[in-house]
Amino acid sequence: SQQSHNPLHVTFLPFPSPGHMIPMIDTARLLAKHGVNVTIITTHANASTFQKTIDSDFSLGYSIKTHLIEFPSAQVGLPDGVENLKDGTSSEILSKINRGISMLRDPIEVLFKDLQPDCIVTDMMYPWTVEAAAKLNIPRIHFYSSSYFSSCAFHFIMKYRPHDNLVSDTQKFTIPSFPHTIEMTPLQIPDWLREKNPATAYFEPIYESEEKSYGTLYNSFHELESEYEKLCNTTRGIKSWSVGPVSAWAKKDDEKKGDKGHIEENGKVAEWLNWLNSKQNESVLYVSFGSLTRLTHAQLVEIAHGLENSGHNFIWVVRKNDMDESENSFLQDFEGRMKESKKGYIIWNWAPQLQILDHPATGGIVTHCGWNSILESLNAGLPMIAWPMFAEQFYNEKLLVDVLKIGVRVGAKENKSWDSICVEAMVRREEIAKAVEILMGSGQESKEMRMRAKKLGDASKRTIEEGGHSYNNLIQFIDELKSLKKSKALGDSA
Ligand code: UDP
């Protein structure tokens, strides 16, 4: 047929940080699986994080092309291969990586022109693609890697500025136009939004570009935040499709391929898995602050004591970035002590998060409220301890605690600029231990949160099955792009 000779061609442009790339690659795979001709534009080191996965997708009957562009390492003074924000071990390196990313604009525009795709799906972090797409007369789809709730919070707070003219940074305001009464303080919103600073000029266009795009793909699902999906689509007039959780589709495909992930090391069962296997169901707390957060030594010490004092089992992912040598010895001692008591297990740098969350021994998570971590925990039916750190994470905390009621707040008060190391402990050991006891203890509150989380977890599995909301939205999204392509072809030939 016409369609199979000239399939829909969609180009994806991911932003190089794990929290942005992982869901976008999953979405690209999803479209490919549904017959779309997919190209991903990225740099070499970033491609290497997912190349094996998409190569093996061939066995499932679909294939994805990658188009590599060169990262200007030498020009910005970075060693080869440092091309992802997770490699930003200091503010200086981070700003170099960011500069390198901004220099990719021209080569990417050239590539768009060469490839002539029917549509570009680009990360929210590239607002300039709105103009690039307009020049080529193709639709630009905004890829938003967090909740509808947070996107709407940004929109209405930017529009009405309810935080202006308060007497202090800790006075509460209510998010305008929201169907729930959500209170927050100016300190909990990003600094660039609180008052103008150099970052304002960077972030404002990002949040404004959604309105200027053809539509938005949300890694969320109807059952989770339908009221905010509606707020986005109707009051704000955004054409959006919620197609998530995309990690849930990817997980199913990876299982089909027999992908063992990280459960084996050198042919043996991985150590973390052995450790988890030795624990009772739902008795372990997984502690992770995502891929970018850096903590002070003082805060690491508070976390260590808080976890130990809680008396509950835990797996804690600690990034080496967080430490210098002298600090290292405290955590090594701690690790040794935990090994002996069998209460805690430390994973250095990077954890197989999806597999840990899905393990029956895991019973909850401490999360920095990164959206991917939230969706992954939800999909595993787990309640959470909400410890927001930066960006939109305080909005996600409100969604978890106040709206969905599946989270305990640890008591974080201030939105940190994500590229600066915080100077003092933000949350004390007593508060941490208390939150852990509420979540992992046998109290009524925990039971109820656990029940609600399981229900949402079930919904997150059903929504991606044939006939589910996310499934239908995906099909509608693809169909709409196809009919756009068709009417354009008719227009061109007329
Ligand atoms: N992640 C992981 N192992 C880690 C830390 C993070 O696999 O040790 C993954 C996690 O599963 C999620 C992503 O990295 O898919 C982090 O995204 P999120 O939105 O939670 O937070 P961000 O890193 O963007 O702050």
Short mmCIF file of C-alpha atoms and ligand atoms in Angstrom, two decimals:
data_model
loop_
_atom_site.label_atom_id
_atom_site.label_comp_id
_atom_site.label_asym_id
_atom_site.label_seq_id
_atom_site.Cartn_x
_atom_site.Cartn_y
_atom_site.Cartn_z
CA SER A 1 0.00 0.00 0.00
CA GLN A 2 0.90 3.66 -0.22
CA GLN A 3 1.47 3.69 3.54
CA SER A 4 4.02 0.88 3.63
CA HIS A 5 6.06 2.36 0.78
CA ASN A 6 6.08 5.77 2.33
CA PRO A 7 5.78 5.29 6.07
CA LEU A 8 5.51 8.11 8.54
CA HIS A 9 9.00 9.35 9.41
CA VAL A 10 9.47 10.89 12.87
CA THR A 11 12.76 12.29 14.16
CA PHE A 12 13.45 12.36 17.90
CA LEU A 13 15.79 14.82 19.54
CA PRO A 14 16.53 13.78 23.14
CA PHE A 15 18.16 15.98 25.77
CA PRO A 16 21.30 14.45 27.28
CA SER A 17 20.38 13.71 30.88
CA PRO A 18 19.04 10.31 31.97
CA GLY A 19 15.71 11.67 33.21
CA HIS A 20 15.05 13.14 29.76
CA MET A 21 16.71 10.55 27.53
CA ILE A 22 15.36 7.35 29.04
CA PRO A 23 11.67 8.21 28.53
CA MET A 24 12.29 9.66 25.07
CA ILE A 25 14.13 6.58 23.83
CA ASP A 26 11.32 4.44 25.26
CA THR A 27 8.82 6.59 23.35
CA ALA A 28 10.83 6.34 20.14
CA ARG A 29 10.82 2.53 20.51
CA LEU A 30 7.09 2.63 21.06
CA LEU A 31 6.45 4.48 17.81
CA ALA A 32 8.81 2.17 15.91
CA LYS A 33 6.92 -0.81 17.28
CA HIS A 34 3.76 0.70 15.76
CA GLY A 35 5.25 0.92 12.30
CA VAL A 36 6.67 4.43 12.36
CA ASN A 37 10.03 5.05 10.70
CA VAL A 38 12.07 6.50 13.58
CA THR A 39 15.38 8.38 13.62
CA ILE A 40 17.08 9.50 16.83
CA ILE A 41 19.55 12.37 16.66
CA THR A 42 22.21 12.32 19.37
CA THR A 43 25.94 12.31 20.09
CA HIS A 44 28.22 9.31 20.22
CA ALA A 45 28.58 8.87 23.99
CA ASN A 46 24.85 9.34 24.48
CA ALA A 47 23.96 6.85 21.78
CA SER A 48 26.15 4.26 23.46
CA THR A 49 23.80 4.25 26.46
CA PHE A 50 20.89 2.86 24.41
CA GLN A 51 22.37 1.46 21.18
CA LYS A 52 22.40 -2.15 22.40
CA THR A 53 18.77 -1.93 23.42
CA ILE A 54 17.52 -0.60 20.11
CA ASP A 55 19.74 -2.98 18.14
CA SER A 56 18.18 -5.94 19.90
CA ASP A 57 14.69 -4.55 19.24
CA PHE A 58 15.30 -5.93 15.78
CA SER A 59 14.34 -9.33 17.17
CA LEU A 60 10.91 -7.89 18.00
CA GLY A 61 10.45 -6.85 14.40
CA TYR A 62 11.30 -3.18 14.43
CA SER A 63 14.38 -1.09 13.98
CA ILE A 64 15.42 2.44 14.78
CA LYS A 65 18.09 4.54 13.12
CA THR A 66 20.46 6.80 15.01
CA HIS A 67 22.06 9.83 13.43
CA LEU A 68 25.21 10.84 15.25
CA ILE A 69 26.36 14.42 15.59
CA GLU A 70 29.68 15.40 17.07
CA PHE A 71 29.84 16.92 20.54
CA PRO A 72 32.16 19.97 20.52
CA SER A 73 34.30 18.62 23.37
CA ALA A 74 37.52 20.40 22.45
CA GLN A 75 35.77 23.71 21.85
CA VAL A 76 34.25 23.79 25.32
CA GLY A 77 37.29 22.23 26.99
CA LEU A 78 35.88 18.86 28.00
CA PRO A 79 37.48 15.43 27.74
CA ASP A 80 36.01 13.11 25.12
CA GLY A 81 32.86 11.32 26.13
CA VAL A 82 31.63 13.84 28.71
CA GLU A 83 28.38 14.65 26.92
CA ASN A 84 25.64 14.01 29.43
CA LEU A 85 24.58 16.13 32.40
CA LYS A 86 25.01 13.14 34.68
CA ASP A 87 28.77 13.50 34.04
CA GLY A 88 28.67 16.96 35.59
CA THR A 89 30.71 16.43 38.72
CA SER A 90 31.04 20.16 39.35
CA SER A 91 29.20 23.34 38.40
CA GLU A 92 32.04 24.21 36.05
CA ILE A 93 31.82 20.94 34.11
CA LEU A 94 28.05 21.22 34.03
CA SER A 95 28.16 24.63 32.46
CA LYS A 96 30.64 23.38 29.85
CA ILE A 97 28.35 20.49 28.98
CA ASN A 98 25.46 22.91 28.68
CA ARG A 99 27.51 25.17 26.42
CA GLY A 100 28.37 22.17 24.25
CA ILE A 101 24.69 21.26 23.99
CA SER A 102 23.76 24.78 22.89
CA MET A 103 26.42 24.60 20.16
CA LEU A 104 24.66 21.62 18.59
CA ARG A 105 21.85 23.80 17.32
CA ASP A 106 23.28 24.50 13.85
CA PRO A 107 24.31 20.93 12.99
CA ILE A 108 20.92 19.69 14.19
CA GLU A 109 19.08 22.20 12.00
CA VAL A 110 21.11 21.05 9.02
CA LEU A 111 20.25 17.47 9.82
CA PHE A 112 16.52 18.24 10.09
CA LYS A 113 16.73 19.73 6.63
CA ASP A 114 18.59 16.73 5.20
CA LEU A 115 16.30 14.17 6.80
CA GLN A 116 13.06 15.99 5.95
CA PRO A 117 11.03 14.09 8.54
CA ASP A 118 7.24 14.31 8.68
CA CYS A 119 7.43 15.42 12.28
CA ILE A 120 10.04 16.20 14.95
CA VAL A 121 9.56 15.17 18.56
CA THR A 122 11.98 17.24 20.57
CA ASP A 123 12.70 17.53 24.23
CA MET A 124 11.19 20.53 26.02
CA MET A 125 14.75 21.76 26.61
CA TYR A 126 15.11 22.78 22.94
CA PRO A 127 12.62 25.63 22.49
CA TRP A 128 14.45 26.79 19.34
CA THR A 129 13.14 23.75 17.50
CA VAL A 130 9.79 25.55 17.28
CA GLU A 131 11.30 27.91 14.69
CA ALA A 132 13.33 25.18 13.03
CA ALA A 133 10.16 23.15 12.47
CA ALA A 134 8.26 26.19 11.20
CA LYS A 135 10.97 26.84 8.61
CA LEU A 136 10.61 23.28 7.35
CA ASN A 137 6.83 23.41 7.57
CA ILE A 138 6.61 20.30 9.73
CA PRO A 139 4.86 19.84 13.08
CA ARG A 140 7.01 20.07 16.21
CA ILE A 141 5.93 17.91 19.12
CA HIS A 142 6.97 19.06 22.57
CA PHE A 143 8.19 16.19 24.73
CA TYR A 144 7.48 16.93 28.38
CA SER A 145 9.19 14.49 30.70
CA SER A 146 7.25 15.29 33.86
CA SER A 147 3.67 15.47 35.16
CA TYR A 148 0.70 17.42 33.83
CA PHE A 149 0.43 18.71 37.37
CA SER A 150 3.91 20.27 37.25
CA SER A 151 3.47 21.63 33.75
CA CYS A 152 0.23 23.35 34.77
CA ALA A 153 1.82 24.63 38.00
CA PHE A 154 4.60 26.26 35.99
CA HIS A 155 2.11 27.73 33.57
CA PHE A 156 -0.24 29.29 36.10
CA ILE A 157 2.49 30.46 38.48
CA MET A 158 4.32 32.12 35.58
CA LYS A 159 1.09 33.67 34.39
CA TYR A 160 -0.32 35.00 37.68
CA ARG A 161 2.83 35.21 39.83
CA PRO A 162 1.03 34.51 43.13
CA HIS A 163 4.41 34.49 44.91
CA ASP A 164 5.12 38.13 44.20
CA ASN A 165 4.49 40.64 46.97
CA LEU A 166 4.39 38.17 49.82
CA VAL A 167 6.02 39.32 53.05
CA SER A 168 8.49 36.43 53.14
CA ASP A 169 9.88 33.52 51.15
CA THR A 170 8.23 31.10 53.54
CA GLN A 171 4.72 32.56 53.39
CA LYS A 172 2.28 30.23 51.67
CA PHE A 173 0.46 30.89 48.43
CA THR A 174 -2.06 28.80 46.52
CA ILE A 175 -1.43 27.64 42.96
CA PRO A 176 -3.94 29.59 40.79
CA SER A 177 -6.59 27.82 38.67
CA PHE A 178 -5.97 24.40 40.21
CA PRO A 179 -8.90 22.09 41.00
CA HIS A 180 -7.29 21.25 44.38
CA THR A 181 -6.09 23.75 46.96
CA ILE A 182 -2.34 23.35 46.69
CA GLU A 183 -0.21 25.46 48.96
CA MET A 184 3.46 26.13 48.55
CA THR A 185 6.05 28.73 49.46
CA PRO A 186 8.19 30.90 47.17
CA LEU A 187 11.25 28.97 48.43
CA GLN A 188 9.85 25.80 46.90
CA ILE A 189 9.67 27.09 43.34
CA PRO A 190 12.81 27.39 41.18
CA ASP A 191 14.94 30.46 41.90
CA TRP A 192 14.66 31.70 38.29
CA LEU A 193 10.91 31.90 38.72
CA ARG A 194 11.09 33.53 42.15
CA GLU A 195 12.96 36.47 40.71
CA LYS A 196 14.79 37.21 37.49
CA ASN A 197 18.32 35.80 37.29
CA PRO A 198 20.49 34.58 34.39
CA ALA A 199 18.64 31.26 34.33
CA THR A 200 15.30 33.01 33.73
CA ALA A 201 16.18 33.77 30.12
CA TYR A 202 17.05 30.10 29.63
CA PHE A 203 13.97 28.55 31.23
CA GLU A 204 11.16 30.94 30.26
CA PRO A 205 11.32 30.11 26.52
CA ILE A 206 11.32 26.42 27.43
CA TYR A 207 8.01 26.71 29.25
CA GLU A 208 6.56 29.06 26.64
CA SER A 209 7.47 26.78 23.74
CA GLU A 210 4.76 24.27 24.61
CA GLU A 211 2.03 26.70 23.51
CA LYS A 212 3.84 27.30 20.22
CA SER A 213 4.15 23.61 19.36
CA TYR A 214 1.74 21.43 17.42
CA GLY A 215 1.15 19.38 20.55
CA THR A 216 2.76 17.69 23.53
CA LEU A 217 3.55 14.11 24.42
CA TYR A 218 3.21 13.50 28.15
CA ASN A 219 4.79 10.56 29.90
CA SER A 220 1.78 10.26 32.16
CA PHE A 221 -1.55 8.45 32.08
CA HIS A 222 -5.17 9.48 32.29
CA GLU A 223 -6.01 7.53 35.45
CA LEU A 224 -3.21 9.21 37.37
CA GLU A 225 -3.93 12.90 36.89
CA SER A 226 -7.00 13.25 34.69
CA GLU A 227 -8.00 16.61 36.20
CA TYR A 228 -4.65 18.12 35.28
CA GLU A 229 -4.67 16.52 31.86
CA LYS A 230 -8.00 18.25 31.35
CA LEU A 231 -6.71 21.56 32.73
CA CYS A 232 -3.87 21.37 30.23
CA ASN A 233 -6.04 20.44 27.26
CA THR A 234 -9.00 22.73 27.88
CA THR A 235 -8.10 25.78 29.97
CA ARG A 236 -4.62 26.05 28.45
CA GLY A 237 -5.71 24.81 25.04
CA ILE A 238 -2.80 22.42 24.57
CA LYS A 239 -3.24 19.47 22.27
CA SER A 240 -1.69 16.71 24.33
CA TRP A 241 -1.44 12.94 24.36
CA SER A 242 -0.64 11.03 27.54
CA VAL A 243 1.05 7.81 26.48
CA GLY A 244 2.79 6.68 29.67
CA PRO A 245 4.22 5.18 31.63
CA VAL A 246 6.56 4.59 28.72
CA SER A 247 8.95 2.62 30.96
CA ALA A 248 6.14 0.09 31.37
CA TRP A 249 5.92 -0.56 27.61
CA ALA A 250 9.71 -0.78 27.42
CA LYS A 251 9.88 -3.18 30.33
CA LYS A 252 7.46 -5.54 28.62
CA ASP A 253 9.43 -5.48 25.40
CA ASP A 254 12.72 -6.05 27.21
CA GLU A 255 11.20 -9.04 28.97
CA LYS A 256 10.07 -10.44 25.62
CA LYS A 257 13.65 -10.22 24.38
CA GLY A 258 14.80 -12.16 27.45
CA ASP A 259 16.89 -9.17 28.48
CA LYS A 260 18.35 -10.09 31.87
CA GLY A 261 19.33 -6.52 32.67
CA HIS A 262 21.60 -6.41 35.66
CA ILE A 263 20.48 -9.51 37.44
CA GLU A 264 23.63 -11.38 36.51
CA GLU A 265 27.25 -10.43 37.07
CA ASN A 266 29.86 -12.66 35.41
CA GLY A 267 27.38 -15.47 35.06
CA LYS A 268 26.41 -15.34 38.75
CA VAL A 269 23.38 -13.83 40.46
CA ALA A 270 24.23 -10.17 41.15
CA GLU A 271 25.14 -9.34 44.74
CA TRP A 272 22.36 -6.77 45.22
CA LEU A 273 19.87 -9.36 44.03
CA ASN A 274 21.17 -11.97 46.45
CA TRP A 275 20.83 -9.43 49.21
CA LEU A 276 17.26 -8.56 48.23
CA ASN A 277 16.36 -12.25 47.84
CA SER A 278 17.30 -12.78 51.49
CA LYS A 279 14.74 -10.21 52.68
CA GLN A 280 11.06 -10.54 53.48
CA ASN A 281 8.44 -9.18 51.10
CA GLU A 282 7.98 -5.41 51.19
CA SER A 283 10.58 -4.97 53.93
CA VAL A 284 13.22 -2.97 52.04
CA LEU A 285 13.28 0.75 51.39
CA TYR A 286 15.03 1.83 48.16
CA VAL A 287 16.74 5.22 48.50
CA SER A 288 17.69 7.19 45.39
CA PHE A 289 17.95 10.83 44.44
CA GLY A 290 18.06 10.38 40.69
CA SER A 291 20.84 10.99 38.22
CA LEU A 292 21.79 14.62 38.83
CA THR A 293 21.45 15.46 42.50
CA ARG A 294 24.59 16.09 44.46
CA LEU A 295 24.47 16.06 48.25
CA THR A 296 26.75 17.64 50.81
CA HIS A 297 28.73 15.47 53.17
CA ALA A 298 26.63 16.79 56.04
CA GLN A 299 23.47 15.64 54.28
CA LEU A 300 24.92 12.22 53.48
CA VAL A 301 25.75 11.78 57.17
CA GLU A 302 22.20 12.69 58.18
CA ILE A 303 20.78 10.22 55.67
CA ALA A 304 23.06 7.44 56.88
CA HIS A 305 22.07 7.97 60.53
CA GLY A 306 18.41 8.49 59.68
CA LEU A 307 18.27 5.20 57.80
CA GLU A 308 20.22 3.31 60.46
CA ASN A 309 18.13 4.75 63.30
CA SER A 310 14.89 3.84 61.56
CA GLY A 311 15.75 0.16 62.00
CA HIS A 312 14.32 -0.72 58.58
CA ASN A 313 16.15 -2.47 55.72
CA PHE A 314 17.37 -0.27 52.91
CA ILE A 315 19.23 -0.16 49.61
CA TRP A 316 20.83 3.22 49.09
CA VAL A 317 22.35 4.47 45.83
CA VAL A 318 25.27 6.80 46.58
CA ARG A 319 27.00 8.66 43.81
CA LYS A 320 30.77 8.96 44.11
CA ASN A 321 30.33 12.49 42.80
CA ASP A 322 28.95 13.37 46.17
CA MET A 323 32.19 12.81 47.99
CA ASP A 324 35.83 13.64 48.34
CA GLU A 325 38.36 11.21 49.82
CA SER A 326 38.01 12.14 53.49
CA GLU A 327 34.25 11.87 53.27
CA ASN A 328 34.63 8.56 51.61
CA SER A 329 35.90 6.94 54.81
CA PHE A 330 32.72 7.76 56.72
CA LEU A 331 30.60 5.99 54.14
CA GLN A 332 32.98 3.04 53.83
CA ASP A 333 32.73 2.52 57.60
CA PHE A 334 28.99 2.85 57.36
CA GLU A 335 28.85 0.36 54.51
CA GLY A 336 30.91 -2.13 56.52
CA ARG A 337 28.67 -1.76 59.56
CA MET A 338 25.53 -2.21 57.48
CA LYS A 339 26.97 -5.30 55.82
CA GLU A 340 27.51 -6.83 59.22
CA SER A 341 24.07 -6.02 60.57
CA LYS A 342 22.57 -6.97 57.18
CA LYS A 343 20.33 -3.93 57.52
CA GLY A 344 21.59 -1.90 54.62
CA TYR A 345 23.15 -2.29 51.20
CA ILE A 346 24.93 0.51 49.36
CA ILE A 347 25.06 0.64 45.60
CA TRP A 348 27.73 2.96 44.29
CA ASN A 349 26.89 5.37 41.46
CA TRP A 350 24.20 3.66 39.42
CA ALA A 351 21.53 1.16 40.38
CA PRO A 352 19.37 -1.12 38.24
CA GLN A 353 16.42 0.87 39.49
CA LEU A 354 13.58 -0.77 37.55
CA GLN A 355 14.61 -4.22 38.71
CA ILE A 356 15.03 -3.19 42.33
CA LEU A 357 11.62 -1.53 42.38
CA ASP A 358 9.99 -4.62 40.90
CA HIS A 359 11.55 -7.00 43.40
CA PRO A 360 9.00 -8.38 45.91
CA ALA A 361 11.27 -7.51 48.86
CA THR A 362 11.13 -3.81 47.98
CA GLY A 363 8.38 -2.06 49.91
CA GLY A 364 8.91 1.64 49.35
CA ILE A 365 11.19 4.32 47.99
CA VAL A 366 12.76 7.56 49.12
CA THR A 367 12.66 9.69 45.99
CA HIS A 368 13.75 13.19 45.02
CA CYS A 369 10.43 13.28 43.11
CA GLY A 370 11.96 13.02 39.65
CA TRP A 371 9.03 12.09 37.44
CA ASN A 372 10.56 8.93 35.99
CA SER A 373 11.33 7.57 39.43
CA ILE A 374 7.79 8.34 40.53
CA LEU A 375 6.25 6.54 37.55
CA GLU A 376 8.58 3.57 37.95
CA SER A 377 7.72 3.26 41.66
CA LEU A 378 4.03 3.62 40.91
CA ASN A 379 4.20 0.95 38.25
CA ALA A 380 5.68 -1.32 40.92
CA GLY A 381 2.81 -0.35 43.25
CA LEU A 382 5.07 1.30 45.84
CA PRO A 383 4.32 4.19 48.21
CA MET A 384 6.99 6.88 48.55
CA ILE A 385 8.86 9.23 50.81
CA ALA A 386 8.92 12.52 48.96
CA TRP A 387 12.15 14.46 49.21
CA PRO A 388 12.10 17.07 46.45
CA MET A 389 15.36 18.87 45.66
CA PHE A 390 15.16 21.09 42.57
CA ALA A 391 13.31 22.04 39.37
CA GLU A 392 9.66 20.85 39.28
CA GLN A 393 10.15 18.27 42.02
CA PHE A 394 8.28 20.25 44.70
CA TYR A 395 5.19 20.26 42.48
CA ASN A 396 5.47 16.49 42.12
CA GLU A 397 5.74 16.23 45.90
CA LYS A 398 2.37 18.01 46.26
CA LEU A 399 0.82 15.69 43.69
CA LEU A 400 2.07 12.60 45.57
CA VAL A 401 1.25 13.76 49.07
CA ASP A 402 -1.76 16.07 48.76
CA VAL A 403 -3.61 14.76 45.70
CA LEU A 404 -2.75 11.07 45.25
CA LYS A 405 -2.04 10.45 48.94
CA ILE A 406 0.61 7.85 48.26
CA GLY A 407 3.55 9.73 49.72
CA VAL A 408 4.97 10.93 53.03
CA ARG A 409 6.75 14.25 52.96
CA VAL A 410 10.19 14.30 54.54
CA GLY A 411 10.01 18.05 55.06
CA ALA A 412 12.25 19.55 52.36
CA LYS A 413 11.83 23.32 52.35
CA GLU A 414 13.95 24.82 49.66
CA ASN A 415 14.30 24.36 45.92
CA LYS A 416 18.03 24.20 45.25
CA SER A 417 19.57 25.48 42.10
CA TRP A 418 20.40 22.11 40.59
CA ASP A 419 23.93 22.98 39.56
CA SER A 420 25.08 24.19 42.95
CA ILE A 421 26.05 22.04 45.88
CA CYS A 422 23.95 22.82 48.91
CA VAL A 423 25.89 24.13 51.88
CA GLU A 424 24.21 22.60 54.88
CA ALA A 425 22.09 19.65 55.81
CA MET A 426 18.59 20.25 54.53
CA VAL A 427 16.80 17.48 56.37
CA ARG A 428 17.81 16.08 59.75
CA ARG A 429 18.20 12.43 60.75
CA GLU A 430 15.18 12.54 63.09
CA GLU A 431 12.90 13.70 60.30
CA ILE A 432 14.26 11.03 57.98
CA ALA A 433 13.81 8.22 60.50
CA LYS A 434 10.29 9.45 61.27
CA ALA A 435 9.24 9.44 57.61
CA VAL A 436 10.74 5.96 57.15
CA GLU A 437 8.77 4.64 60.13
CA ILE A 438 5.52 6.10 58.78
CA LEU A 439 6.11 4.51 55.37
CA MET A 440 7.64 1.16 56.33
CA GLY A 441 6.04 0.63 59.75
CA SER A 442 2.81 -1.21 60.43
CA GLY A 443 0.62 1.86 60.99
CA GLN A 444 -2.72 2.55 59.35
CA GLU A 445 -1.40 5.41 57.23
CA SER A 446 1.14 3.10 55.61
CA LYS A 447 -1.49 0.45 54.88
CA GLU A 448 -3.74 2.98 53.18
CA MET A 449 -0.97 4.52 51.11
CA ARG A 450 0.22 1.08 50.08
CA MET A 451 -3.29 0.14 48.98
CA ARG A 452 -3.71 3.30 46.91
CA ALA A 453 -0.26 2.87 45.34
CA LYS A 454 -1.09 -0.71 44.33
CA LYS A 455 -4.33 0.43 42.74
CA LEU A 456 -2.53 3.08 40.72
CA GLY A 457 0.13 0.53 39.86
CA ASP A 458 -2.54 -1.75 38.41
CA ALA A 459 -4.03 1.16 36.47
CA SER A 460 -0.58 1.99 35.09
CA LYS A 461 -0.33 -1.56 33.75
CA ARG A 462 -3.81 -1.62 32.23
CA THR A 463 -3.55 1.77 30.56
CA ILE A 464 -0.87 0.57 28.13
CA GLU A 465 -2.79 -2.56 27.13
CA GLU A 466 -4.93 -2.60 24.01
CA GLY A 467 -8.01 -0.51 24.72
CA GLY A 468 -6.41 1.38 27.62
CA HIS A 469 -6.20 5.19 27.66
CA SER A 470 -2.47 5.43 26.96
CA TYR A 471 -2.71 2.78 24.26
CA ASN A 472 -5.55 4.60 22.53
CA ASN A 473 -3.80 7.96 22.82
CA LEU A 474 -0.72 6.52 21.19
CA ILE A 475 -2.74 5.19 18.26
CA GLN A 476 -4.56 8.52 17.93
CA PHE A 477 -1.28 10.39 17.99
CA ILE A 478 0.17 8.28 15.19
CA ASP A 479 -3.06 8.46 13.15
CA GLU A 480 -3.14 12.23 13.45
CA LEU A 481 0.43 12.52 12.20
CA LYS A 482 -0.41 10.21 9.31
CA SER A 483 -3.39 12.25 8.24
CA LEU A 484 -1.33 15.45 8.49
CA LYS A 485 1.23 13.86 6.20
CA LYS A 486 -1.47 12.82 3.78
CA SER A 487 -3.12 16.23 3.59
CA LYS A 488 0.28 17.83 3.11
CA ALA A 489 1.06 15.44 0.25
CA LEU A 490 -2.29 16.31 -1.35
CA GLY A 491 -1.57 20.01 -0.90
CA ASP A 492 1.90 19.63 -2.42
CA SER A 493 0.61 17.84 -5.49
CA ALA A 494 -2.31 20.24 -6.06
N1 UDP B 1 18.22 5.76 37.34
C1 UDP B 1 18.75 4.49 37.41
N2 UDP B 1 19.69 4.21 38.34
C2 UDP B 1 20.14 5.16 39.22
C3 UDP B 1 19.59 6.47 39.15
C4 UDP B 1 18.62 6.73 38.20
O1 UDP B 1 18.37 3.60 36.63
O2 UDP B 1 21.00 4.85 40.04
C5 UDP B 1 17.20 6.06 36.31
C6 UDP B 1 15.80 6.01 36.90
O3 UDP B 1 15.28 4.70 36.83
C7 UDP B 1 15.06 7.02 36.03
C8 UDP B 1 16.12 8.04 35.66
O4 UDP B 1 17.38 7.38 35.83
O5 UDP B 1 14.58 6.40 34.87
C9 UDP B 1 16.10 9.27 36.54
O6 UDP B 1 15.04 10.08 36.18
P1 UDP B 1 14.21 10.93 37.24
O7 UDP B 1 13.16 11.67 36.47
O8 UDP B 1 13.70 10.09 38.33
O9 UDP B 1 15.26 11.92 37.91
P2 UDP B 1 16.43 12.88 37.35
O10 UDP B 1 17.65 12.03 37.27
O11 UDP B 1 16.01 13.41 36.01
O12 UDP B 1 16.56 13.93 38.38
#
